[in-house]
Amino acid sequence: MDILYLMILCSVSLAAVFLVVFIVYARKGQFEDDESPAVRILFDSDEIKEKEESGNKEGDDEKGENKKIEEKSE
């Protein structure tokens, strides 16, 4: 029966430690990232297209056939 009290004490103290760690990191802003890097990788192609459109137009002439190949592959 004594081991039961020891196990309850250990589990409650471990839960308290996890709660304190969670509160500390929540205050530091660890969990404020709404869009994780794993999800952001799915939207990278749109950002690249926007950068290319707003980029230097003279650079488009230099690409030549490479640009045509890229357009066909999309």
JSON list of N, CA and C in Angstrom, two decimals:
[
{"chain": "A", "resi": 1, "resn": "MET", "atom": "N", "xyz": [0.82, -1.19, 0.00]},
{"chain": "A", "resi": 1, "resn": "MET", "atom": "CA", "xyz": [0.00, 0.00, 0.00]},
{"chain": "A", "resi": 1, "resn": "MET", "atom": "C", "xyz": [0.87, 1.26, 0.00]},
{"chain": "A", "resi": 2, "resn": "ASP", "atom": "N", "xyz": [2.05, 1.15, 0.61]},
{"chain": "A", "resi": 2, "resn": "ASP", "atom": "CA", "xyz": [2.94, 2.31, 0.65]},
{"chain": "A", "resi": 2, "resn": "ASP", "atom": "C", "xyz": [3.42, 2.69, -0.75]},
{"chain": "A", "resi": 3, "resn": "ILE", "atom": "N", "xyz": [3.62, 1.68, -1.61]},
{"chain": "A", "resi": 3, "resn": "ILE", "atom": "CA", "xyz": [4.08, 1.96, -2.97]},
{"chain": "A", "resi": 3, "resn": "ILE", "atom": "C", "xyz": [3.04, 2.75, -3.75]},
{"chain": "A", "resi": 4, "resn": "LEU", "atom": "N", "xyz": [1.78, 2.54, -3.46]},
{"chain": "A", "resi": 4, "resn": "LEU", "atom": "CA", "xyz": [0.71, 3.28, -4.13]},
{"chain": "A", "resi": 4, "resn": "LEU", "atom": "C", "xyz": [0.81, 4.77, -3.82]},
{"chain": "A", "resi": 5, "resn": "TYR", "atom": "N", "xyz": [1.06, 5.10, -2.56]},
{"chain": "A", "resi": 5, "resn": "TYR", "atom": "CA", "xyz": [1.22, 6.51, -2.18]},
{"chain": "A", "resi": 5, "resn": "TYR", "atom": "C", "xyz": [2.46, 7.12, -2.85]},
{"chain": "A", "resi": 6, "resn": "LEU", "atom": "N", "xyz": [3.52, 6.33, -2.94]},
{"chain": "A", "resi": 6, "resn": "LEU", "atom": "CA", "xyz": [4.74, 6.80, -3.60]},
{"chain": "A", "resi": 6, "resn": "LEU", "atom": "C", "xyz": [4.49, 7.05, -5.09]},
{"chain": "A", "resi": 7, "resn": "MET", "atom": "N", "xyz": [3.77, 6.15, -5.74]},
{"chain": "A", "resi": 7, "resn": "MET", "atom": "CA", "xyz": [3.48, 6.31, -7.16]},
{"chain": "A", "resi": 7, "resn": "MET", "atom": "C", "xyz": [2.57, 7.51, -7.41]},
{"chain": "A", "resi": 8, "resn": "ILE", "atom": "N", "xyz": [1.60, 7.72, -6.55]},
{"chain": "A", "resi": 8, "resn": "ILE", "atom": "CA", "xyz": [0.72, 8.89, -6.70]},
{"chain": "A", "resi": 8, "resn": "ILE", "atom": "C", "xyz": [1.53, 10.18, -6.52]},
{"chain": "A", "resi": 9, "resn": "LEU", "atom": "N", "xyz": [2.39, 10.20, -5.54]},
{"chain": "A", "resi": 9, "resn": "LEU", "atom": "CA", "xyz": [3.23, 11.37, -5.29]},
{"chain": "A", "resi": 9, "resn": "LEU", "atom": "C", "xyz": [4.15, 11.65, -6.49]},
{"chain": "A", "resi": 10, "resn": "CYS", "atom": "N", "xyz": [4.76, 10.61, -7.03]},
{"chain": "A", "resi": 10, "resn": "CYS", "atom": "CA", "xyz": [5.64, 10.77, -8.19]},
{"chain": "A", "resi": 10, "resn": "CYS", "atom": "C", "xyz": [4.87, 11.26, -9.42]},
{"chain": "A", "resi": 11, "resn": "SER", "atom": "N", "xyz": [3.71, 10.70, -9.67]},
{"chain": "A", "resi": 11, "resn": "SER", "atom": "CA", "xyz": [2.96, 11.10, -10.86]},
{"chain": "A", "resi": 11, "resn": "SER", "atom": "C", "xyz": [2.43, 12.53, -10.75]},
{"chain": "A", "resi": 12, "resn": "VAL", "atom": "N", "xyz": [1.99, 12.93, -9.56]},
{"chain": "A", "resi": 12, "resn": "VAL", "atom": "CA", "xyz": [1.51, 14.29, -9.37]},
{"chain": "A", "resi": 12, "resn": "VAL", "atom": "C", "xyz": [2.67, 15.29, -9.49]},
{"chain": "A", "resi": 13, "resn": "SER", "atom": "N", "xyz": [3.81, 14.94, -8.93]},
{"chain": "A", "resi": 13, "resn": "SER", "atom": "CA", "xyz": [4.96, 15.86, -9.04]},
{"chain": "A", "resi": 13, "resn": "SER", "atom": "C", "xyz": [5.46, 15.95, -10.48]},
{"chain": "A", "resi": 14, "resn": "LEU", "atom": "N", "xyz": [5.45, 14.85, -11.21]},
{"chain": "A", "resi": 14, "resn": "LEU", "atom": "CA", "xyz": [5.84, 14.88, -12.62]},
{"chain": "A", "resi": 14, "resn": "LEU", "atom": "C", "xyz": [4.86, 15.71, -13.44]},
{"chain": "A", "resi": 15, "resn": "ALA", "atom": "N", "xyz": [3.58, 15.59, -13.17]},
{"chain": "A", "resi": 15, "resn": "ALA", "atom": "CA", "xyz": [2.58, 16.40, -13.86]},
{"chain": "A", "resi": 15, "resn": "ALA", "atom": "C", "xyz": [2.77, 17.88, -13.54]},
{"chain": "A", "resi": 16, "resn": "ALA", "atom": "N", "xyz": [3.13, 18.20, -12.31]},
{"chain": "A", "resi": 16, "resn": "ALA", "atom": "CA", "xyz": [3.36, 19.59, -11.92]},
{"chain": "A", "resi": 16, "resn": "ALA", "atom": "C", "xyz": [4.59, 20.15, -12.65]},
{"chain": "A", "resi": 17, "resn": "VAL", "atom": "N", "xyz": [5.62, 19.34, -12.79]},
{"chain": "A", "resi": 17, "resn": "VAL", "atom": "CA", "xyz": [6.81, 19.78, -13.51]},
{"chain": "A", "resi": 17, "resn": "VAL", "atom": "C", "xyz": [6.47, 20.07, -14.97]},
{"chain": "A", "resi": 18, "resn": "PHE", "atom": "N", "xyz": [5.72, 19.18, -15.61]},
{"chain": "A", "resi": 18, "resn": "PHE", "atom": "CA", "xyz": [5.32, 19.40, -17.00]},
{"chain": "A", "resi": 18, "resn": "PHE", "atom": "C", "xyz": [4.45, 20.65, -17.13]},
{"chain": "A", "resi": 19, "resn": "LEU", "atom": "N", "xyz": [3.58, 20.89, -16.19]},
{"chain": "A", "resi": 19, "resn": "LEU", "atom": "CA", "xyz": [2.73, 22.08, -16.22]},
{"chain": "A", "resi": 19, "resn": "LEU", "atom": "C", "xyz": [3.57, 23.35, -16.10]},
{"chain": "A", "resi": 20, "resn": "VAL", "atom": "N", "xyz": [4.55, 23.35, -15.21]},
{"chain": "A", "resi": 20, "resn": "VAL", "atom": "CA", "xyz": [5.42, 24.52, -15.04]},
{"chain": "A", "resi": 20, "resn": "VAL", "atom": "C", "xyz": [6.23, 24.76, -16.31]},
{"chain": "A", "resi": 21, "resn": "VAL", "atom": "N", "xyz": [6.77, 23.72, -16.89]},
{"chain": "A", "resi": 21, "resn": "VAL", "atom": "CA", "xyz": [7.54, 23.86, -18.13]},
{"chain": "A", "resi": 21, "resn": "VAL", "atom": "C", "xyz": [6.66, 24.40, -19.25]},
{"chain": "A", "resi": 22, "resn": "PHE", "atom": "N", "xyz": [5.43, 23.89, -19.35]},
{"chain": "A", "resi": 22, "resn": "PHE", "atom": "CA", "xyz": [4.50, 24.38, -20.37]},
{"chain": "A", "resi": 22, "resn": "PHE", "atom": "C", "xyz": [4.21, 25.85, -20.18]},
{"chain": "A", "resi": 23, "resn": "ILE", "atom": "N", "xyz": [3.94, 26.28, -18.96]},
{"chain": "A", "resi": 23, "resn": "ILE", "atom": "CA", "xyz": [3.62, 27.68, -18.68]},
{"chain": "A", "resi": 23, "resn": "ILE", "atom": "C", "xyz": [4.82, 28.58, -19.01]},
{"chain": "A", "resi": 24, "resn": "VAL", "atom": "N", "xyz": [6.02, 28.15, -18.65]},
{"chain": "A", "resi": 24, "resn": "VAL", "atom": "CA", "xyz": [7.21, 28.95, -18.93]},
{"chain": "A", "resi": 24, "resn": "VAL", "atom": "C", "xyz": [7.40, 29.14, -20.43]},
{"chain": "A", "resi": 25, "resn": "TYR", "atom": "N", "xyz": [7.29, 28.06, -21.19]},
{"chain": "A", "resi": 25, "resn": "TYR", "atom": "CA", "xyz": [7.49, 28.18, -22.63]},
{"chain": "A", "resi": 25, "resn": "TYR", "atom": "C", "xyz": [6.32, 28.87, -23.31]},
{"chain": "A", "resi": 26, "resn": "ALA", "atom": "N", "xyz": [5.13, 28.79, -22.78]},
{"chain": "A", "resi": 26, "resn": "ALA", "atom": "CA", "xyz": [4.00, 29.51, -23.35]},
{"chain": "A", "resi": 26, "resn": "ALA", "atom": "C", "xyz": [4.19, 31.01, -23.18]},
{"chain": "A", "resi": 27, "resn": "ARG", "atom": "N", "xyz": [4.76, 31.42, -22.07]},
{"chain": "A", "resi": 27, "resn": "ARG", "atom": "CA", "xyz": [5.03, 32.85, -21.85]},
{"chain": "A", "resi": 27, "resn": "ARG", "atom": "C", "xyz": [6.16, 33.35, -22.74]},
{"chain": "A", "resi": 28, "resn": "LYS", "atom": "N", "xyz": [7.10, 32.49, -23.07]},
{"chain": "A", "resi": 28, "resn": "LYS", "atom": "CA", "xyz": [8.20, 32.88, -23.95]},
{"chain": "A", "resi": 28, "resn": "LYS", "atom": "C", "xyz": [7.77, 32.96, -25.41]},
{"chain": "A", "resi": 29, "resn": "GLY", "atom": "N", "xyz": [6.59, 32.44, -25.74]},
{"chain": "A", "resi": 29, "resn": "GLY", "atom": "CA", "xyz": [6.08, 32.51, -27.10]},
{"chain": "A", "resi": 29, "resn": "GLY", "atom": "C", "xyz": [6.41, 31.30, -27.95]},
{"chain": "A", "resi": 30, "resn": "GLN", "atom": "N", "xyz": [6.74, 30.20, -27.33]},
{"chain": "A", "resi": 30, "resn": "GLN", "atom": "CA", "xyz": [7.09, 28.99, -28.07]},
{"chain": "A", "resi": 30, "resn": "GLN", "atom": "C", "xyz": [5.93, 28.47, -28.90]},
{"chain": "A", "resi": 31, "resn": "PHE", "atom": "N", "xyz": [4.71, 28.63, -28.45]},
{"chain": "A", "resi": 31, "resn": "PHE", "atom": "CA", "xyz": [3.55, 28.03, -29.11]},
{"chain": "A", "resi": 31, "resn": "PHE", "atom": "C", "xyz": [2.75, 29.03, -29.93]},
{"chain": "A", "resi": 32, "resn": "GLU", "atom": "N", "xyz": [3.34, 30.19, -30.27]},
{"chain": "A", "resi": 32, "resn": "GLU", "atom": "CA", "xyz": [2.62, 31.20, -31.03]},
{"chain": "A", "resi": 32, "resn": "GLU", "atom": "C", "xyz": [2.75, 31.01, -32.53]},
{"chain": "A", "resi": 33, "resn": "ASP", "atom": "N", "xyz": [3.56, 30.08, -32.97]},
{"chain": "A", "resi": 33, "resn": "ASP", "atom": "CA", "xyz": [3.72, 29.84, -34.40]},
{"chain": "A", "resi": 33, "resn": "ASP", "atom": "C", "xyz": [2.51, 29.08, -34.91]},
{"chain": "A", "resi": 34, "resn": "ASP", "atom": "N", "xyz": [1.62, 29.78, -35.61]},
{"chain": "A", "resi": 34, "resn": "ASP", "atom": "CA", "xyz": [0.41, 29.14, -36.11]},
{"chain": "A", "resi": 34, "resn": "ASP", "atom": "C", "xyz": [0.67, 28.23, -37.29]},
{"chain": "A", "resi": 35, "resn": "GLU", "atom": "N", "xyz": [1.71, 28.56, -38.05]},
{"chain": "A", "resi": 35, "resn": "GLU", "atom": "CA", "xyz": [1.98, 27.82, -39.27]},
{"chain": "A", "resi": 35, "resn": "GLU", "atom": "C", "xyz": [3.38, 27.22, -39.17]},
{"chain": "A", "resi": 36, "resn": "SER", "atom": "N", "xyz": [3.46, 25.98, -38.83]},
{"chain": "A", "resi": 36, "resn": "SER", "atom": "CA", "xyz": [4.75, 25.33, -38.59]},
{"chain": "A", "resi": 36, "resn": "SER", "atom": "C", "xyz": [5.52, 25.14, -39.90]},
{"chain": "A", "resi": 37, "resn": "PRO", "atom": "N", "xyz": [6.82, 24.91, -39.82]},
{"chain": "A", "resi": 37, "resn": "PRO", "atom": "CA", "xyz": [7.61, 24.70, -41.04]},
{"chain": "A", "resi": 37, "resn": "PRO", "atom": "C", "xyz": [7.13, 23.52, -41.87]},
{"chain": "A", "resi": 38, "resn": "ALA", "atom": "N", "xyz": [6.55, 22.53, -41.22]},
{"chain": "A", "resi": 38, "resn": "ALA", "atom": "CA", "xyz": [6.05, 21.38, -41.97]},
{"chain": "A", "resi": 38, "resn": "ALA", "atom": "C", "xyz": [4.89, 21.77, -42.86]},
{"chain": "A", "resi": 39, "resn": "VAL", "atom": "N", "xyz": [4.11, 22.74, -42.45]},
{"chain": "A", "resi": 39, "resn": "VAL", "atom": "CA", "xyz": [2.98, 23.19, -43.25]},
{"chain": "A", "resi": 39, "resn": "VAL", "atom": "C", "xyz": [3.43, 24.26, -44.24]},
{"chain": "A", "resi": 40, "resn": "ARG", "atom": "N", "xyz": [4.39, 25.09, -43.84]},
{"chain": "A", "resi": 40, "resn": "ARG", "atom": "CA", "xyz": [4.87, 26.17, -44.70]},
{"chain": "A", "resi": 40, "resn": "ARG", "atom": "C", "xyz": [5.48, 25.65, -46.00]},
{"chain": "A", "resi": 41, "resn": "ILE", "atom": "N", "xyz": [6.05, 24.47, -45.98]},
{"chain": "A", "resi": 41, "resn": "ILE", "atom": "CA", "xyz": [6.68, 23.93, -47.18]},
{"chain": "A", "resi": 41, "resn": "ILE", "atom": "C", "xyz": [5.65, 23.72, -48.29]},
{"chain": "A", "resi": 42, "resn": "LEU", "atom": "N", "xyz": [4.41, 23.53, -47.94]},
{"chain": "A", "resi": 42, "resn": "LEU", "atom": "CA", "xyz": [3.37, 23.34, -48.93]},
{"chain": "A", "resi": 42, "resn": "LEU", "atom": "C", "xyz": [3.05, 24.63, -49.69]},
{"chain": "A", "resi": 43, "resn": "PHE", "atom": "N", "xyz": [3.33, 25.77, -49.10]},
{"chain": "A", "resi": 43, "resn": "PHE", "atom": "CA", "xyz": [2.99, 27.05, -49.70]},
{"chain": "A", "resi": 43, "resn": "PHE", "atom": "C", "xyz": [4.20, 27.75, -50.31]},
{"chain": "A", "resi": 44, "resn": "ASP", "atom": "N", "xyz": [5.36, 27.14, -50.34]},
{"chain": "A", "resi": 44, "resn": "ASP", "atom": "CA", "xyz": [6.57, 27.78, -50.85]},
{"chain": "A", "resi": 44, "resn": "ASP", "atom": "C", "xyz": [6.47, 28.09, -52.34]},
{"chain": "A", "resi": 45, "resn": "SER", "atom": "N", "xyz": [5.82, 27.26, -53.11]},
{"chain": "A", "resi": 45, "resn": "SER", "atom": "CA", "xyz": [5.78, 27.49, -54.56]},
{"chain": "A", "resi": 45, "resn": "SER", "atom": "C", "xyz": [5.06, 28.78, -54.89]},
{"chain": "A", "resi": 46, "resn": "ASP", "atom": "N", "xyz": [4.01, 29.14, -54.16]},
{"chain": "A", "resi": 46, "resn": "ASP", "atom": "CA", "xyz": [3.30, 30.39, -54.41]},
{"chain": "A", "resi": 46, "resn": "ASP", "atom": "C", "xyz": [4.19, 31.59, -54.10]},
{"chain": "A", "resi": 47, "resn": "GLU", "atom": "N", "xyz": [4.97, 31.51, -53.04]},
{"chain": "A", "resi": 47, "resn": "GLU", "atom": "CA", "xyz": [5.84, 32.62, -52.68]},
{"chain": "A", "resi": 47, "resn": "GLU", "atom": "C", "xyz": [6.95, 32.79, -53.72]},
{"chain": "A", "resi": 48, "resn": "ILE", "atom": "N", "xyz": [7.45, 31.71, -54.26]},
{"chain": "A", "resi": 48, "resn": "ILE", "atom": "CA", "xyz": [8.50, 31.78, -55.27]},
{"chain": "A", "resi": 48, "resn": "ILE", "atom": "C", "xyz": [7.95, 32.43, -56.54]},
{"chain": "A", "resi": 49, "resn": "LYS", "atom": "N", "xyz": [6.73, 32.07, -56.93]},
{"chain": "A", "resi": 49, "resn": "LYS", "atom": "CA", "xyz": [6.12, 32.66, -58.12]},
{"chain": "A", "resi": 49, "resn": "LYS", "atom": "C", "xyz": [5.93, 34.16, -57.94]},
{"chain": "A", "resi": 50, "resn": "GLU", "atom": "N", "xyz": [5.52, 34.57, -56.75]},
{"chain": "A", "resi": 50, "resn": "GLU", "atom": "CA", "xyz": [5.33, 35.99, -56.49]},
{"chain": "A", "resi": 50, "resn": "GLU", "atom": "C", "xyz": [6.66, 36.73, -56.57]},
{"chain": "A", "resi": 51, "resn": "LYS", "atom": "N", "xyz": [7.72, 36.14, -56.06]},
{"chain": "A", "resi": 51, "resn": "LYS", "atom": "CA", "xyz": [9.04, 36.77, -56.11]},
{"chain": "A", "resi": 51, "resn": "LYS", "atom": "C", "xyz": [9.52, 36.88, -57.56]},
{"chain": "A", "resi": 52, "resn": "GLU", "atom": "N", "xyz": [9.26, 35.86, -58.38]},
{"chain": "A", "resi": 52, "resn": "GLU", "atom": "CA", "xyz": [9.68, 35.91, -59.77]},
{"chain": "A", "resi": 52, "resn": "GLU", "atom": "C", "xyz": [8.93, 36.98, -60.53]},
{"chain": "A", "resi": 53, "resn": "GLU", "atom": "N", "xyz": [7.64, 37.14, -60.26]},
{"chain": "A", "resi": 53, "resn": "GLU", "atom": "CA", "xyz": [6.84, 38.15, -60.94]},
{"chain": "A", "resi": 53, "resn": "GLU", "atom": "C", "xyz": [7.27, 39.56, -60.57]},
{"chain": "A", "resi": 54, "resn": "SER", "atom": "N", "xyz": [7.65, 39.78, -59.33]},
{"chain": "A", "resi": 54, "resn": "SER", "atom": "CA", "xyz": [8.06, 41.10, -58.90]},
{"chain": "A", "resi": 54, "resn": "SER", "atom": "C", "xyz": [9.55, 41.34, -59.11]},
{"chain": "A", "resi": 55, "resn": "GLY", "atom": "N", "xyz": [10.26, 40.36, -59.63]},
{"chain": "A", "resi": 55, "resn": "GLY", "atom": "CA", "xyz": [11.70, 40.46, -59.84]},
{"chain": "A", "resi": 55, "resn": "GLY", "atom": "C", "xyz": [12.06, 41.30, -61.05]},
{"chain": "A", "resi": 56, "resn": "ASN", "atom": "N", "xyz": [13.31, 41.28, -61.38]},
{"chain": "A", "resi": 56, "resn": "ASN", "atom": "CA", "xyz": [13.86, 42.07, -62.48]},
{"chain": "A", "resi": 56, "resn": "ASN", "atom": "C", "xyz": [13.38, 41.49, -63.81]},
{"chain": "A", "resi": 57, "resn": "LYS", "atom": "N", "xyz": [12.77, 42.31, -64.64]},
{"chain": "A", "resi": 57, "resn": "LYS", "atom": "CA", "xyz": [12.27, 41.86, -65.94]},
{"chain": "A", "resi": 57, "resn": "LYS", "atom": "C", "xyz": [13.41, 41.61, -66.93]},
{"chain": "A", "resi": 58, "resn": "GLU", "atom": "N", "xyz": [14.54, 42.31, -66.78]},
{"chain": "A", "resi": 58, "resn": "GLU", "atom": "CA", "xyz": [15.68, 42.08, -67.66]},
{"chain": "A", "resi": 58, "resn": "GLU", "atom": "C", "xyz": [16.26, 40.69, -67.45]},
{"chain": "A", "resi": 59, "resn": "GLY", "atom": "N", "xyz": [16.16, 40.17, -66.24]},
{"chain": "A", "resi": 59, "resn": "GLY", "atom": "CA", "xyz": [16.65, 38.84, -65.94]},
{"chain": "A", "resi": 59, "resn": "GLY", "atom": "C", "xyz": [15.86, 37.77, -66.66]},
{"chain": "A", "resi": 60, "resn": "ASP", "atom": "N", "xyz": [14.61, 38.06, -67.01]},
{"chain": "A", "resi": 60, "resn": "ASP", "atom": "CA", "xyz": [13.79, 37.10, -67.73]},
{"chain": "A", "resi": 60, "resn": "ASP", "atom": "C", "xyz": [14.33, 36.86, -69.13]},
{"chain": "A", "resi": 61, "resn": "ASP", "atom": "N", "xyz": [14.87, 37.90, -69.76]},
{"chain": "A", "resi": 61, "resn": "ASP", "atom": "CA", "xyz": [15.42, 37.75, -71.10]},
{"chain": "A", "resi": 61, "resn": "ASP", "atom": "C", "xyz": [16.67, 36.87, -71.09]},
{"chain": "A", "resi": 62, "resn": "GLU", "atom": "N", "xyz": [17.43, 36.93, -70.02]},
{"chain": "A", "resi": 62, "resn": "GLU", "atom": "CA", "xyz": [18.66, 36.16, -69.93]},
{"chain": "A", "resi": 62, "resn": "GLU", "atom": "C", "xyz": [18.40, 34.67, -69.76]},
{"chain": "A", "resi": 63, "resn": "LYS", "atom": "N", "xyz": [17.25, 34.30, -69.24]},
{"chain": "A", "resi": 63, "resn": "LYS", "atom": "CA", "xyz": [16.97, 32.89, -69.00]},
{"chain": "A", "resi": 63, "resn": "LYS", "atom": "C", "xyz": [16.80, 32.12, -70.29]},
{"chain": "A", "resi": 64, "resn": "GLY", "atom": "N", "xyz": [16.16, 32.72, -71.27]},
{"chain": "A", "resi": 64, "resn": "GLY", "atom": "CA", "xyz": [16.02, 32.09, -72.58]},
{"chain": "A", "resi": 64, "resn": "GLY", "atom": "C", "xyz": [15.24, 30.80, -72.53]},
{"chain": "A", "resi": 65, "resn": "GLU", "atom": "N", "xyz": [15.86, 29.71, -73.02]},
{"chain": "A", "resi": 65, "resn": "GLU", "atom": "CA", "xyz": [15.17, 28.45, -73.12]},
{"chain": "A", "resi": 65, "resn": "GLU", "atom": "C", "xyz": [14.94, 27.79, -71.77]},
{"chain": "A", "resi": 66, "resn": "ASN", "atom": "N", "xyz": [15.75, 28.13, -70.78]},
{"chain": "A", "resi": 66, "resn": "ASN", "atom": "CA", "xyz": [15.55, 27.55, -69.44]},
{"chain": "A", "resi": 66, "resn": "ASN", "atom": "C", "xyz": [14.17, 27.93, -68.91]},
{"chain": "A", "resi": 67, "resn": "LYS", "atom": "N", "xyz": [13.75, 29.14, -69.17]},
{"chain": "A", "resi": 67, "resn": "LYS", "atom": "CA", "xyz": [12.43, 29.58, -68.70]},
{"chain": "A", "resi": 67, "resn": "LYS", "atom": "C", "xyz": [11.34, 28.79, -69.40]},
{"chain": "A", "resi": 68, "resn": "LYS", "atom": "N", "xyz": [11.53, 28.52, -70.70]},
{"chain": "A", "resi": 68, "resn": "LYS", "atom": "CA", "xyz": [10.53, 27.76, -71.44]},
{"chain": "A", "resi": 68, "resn": "LYS", "atom": "C", "xyz": [10.41, 26.34, -70.87]},
{"chain": "A", "resi": 69, "resn": "ILE", "atom": "N", "xyz": [11.53, 25.76, -70.52]},
{"chain": "A", "resi": 69, "resn": "ILE", "atom": "CA", "xyz": [11.51, 24.42, -69.94]},
{"chain": "A", "resi": 69, "resn": "ILE", "atom": "C", "xyz": [10.82, 24.42, -68.59]},
{"chain": "A", "resi": 70, "resn": "GLU", "atom": "N", "xyz": [11.09, 25.44, -67.79]},
{"chain": "A", "resi": 70, "resn": "GLU", "atom": "CA", "xyz": [10.45, 25.54, -66.47]},
{"chain": "A", "resi": 70, "resn": "GLU", "atom": "C", "xyz": [8.96, 25.72, -66.61]},
{"chain": "A", "resi": 71, "resn": "GLU", "atom": "N", "xyz": [8.51, 26.51, -67.59]},
{"chain": "A", "resi": 71, "resn": "GLU", "atom": "CA", "xyz": [7.08, 26.73, -67.78]},
{"chain": "A", "resi": 71, "resn": "GLU", "atom": "C", "xyz": [6.40, 25.44, -68.22]},
{"chain": "A", "resi": 72, "resn": "LYS", "atom": "N", "xyz": [7.05, 24.65, -69.06]},
{"chain": "A", "resi": 72, "resn": "LYS", "atom": "CA", "xyz": [6.46, 23.39, -69.50]},
{"chain": "A", "resi": 72, "resn": "LYS", "atom": "C", "xyz": [6.37, 22.39, -68.36]},
{"chain": "A", "resi": 73, "resn": "SER", "atom": "N", "xyz": [7.36, 22.41, -67.46]},
{"chain": "A", "resi": 73, "resn": "SER", "atom": "CA", "xyz": [7.36, 21.44, -66.37]},
{"chain": "A", "resi": 73, "resn": "SER", "atom": "C", "xyz": [6.30, 21.75, -65.32]},
{"chain": "A", "resi": 74, "resn": "GLU", "atom": "N", "xyz": [5.87, 23.00, -65.25]},
{"chain": "A", "resi": 74, "resn": "GLU", "atom": "CA", "xyz": [4.83, 23.37, -64.29]},
{"chain": "A", "resi": 74, "resn": "GLU", "atom": "C", "xyz": [3.51, 22.94, -64.82]}
]
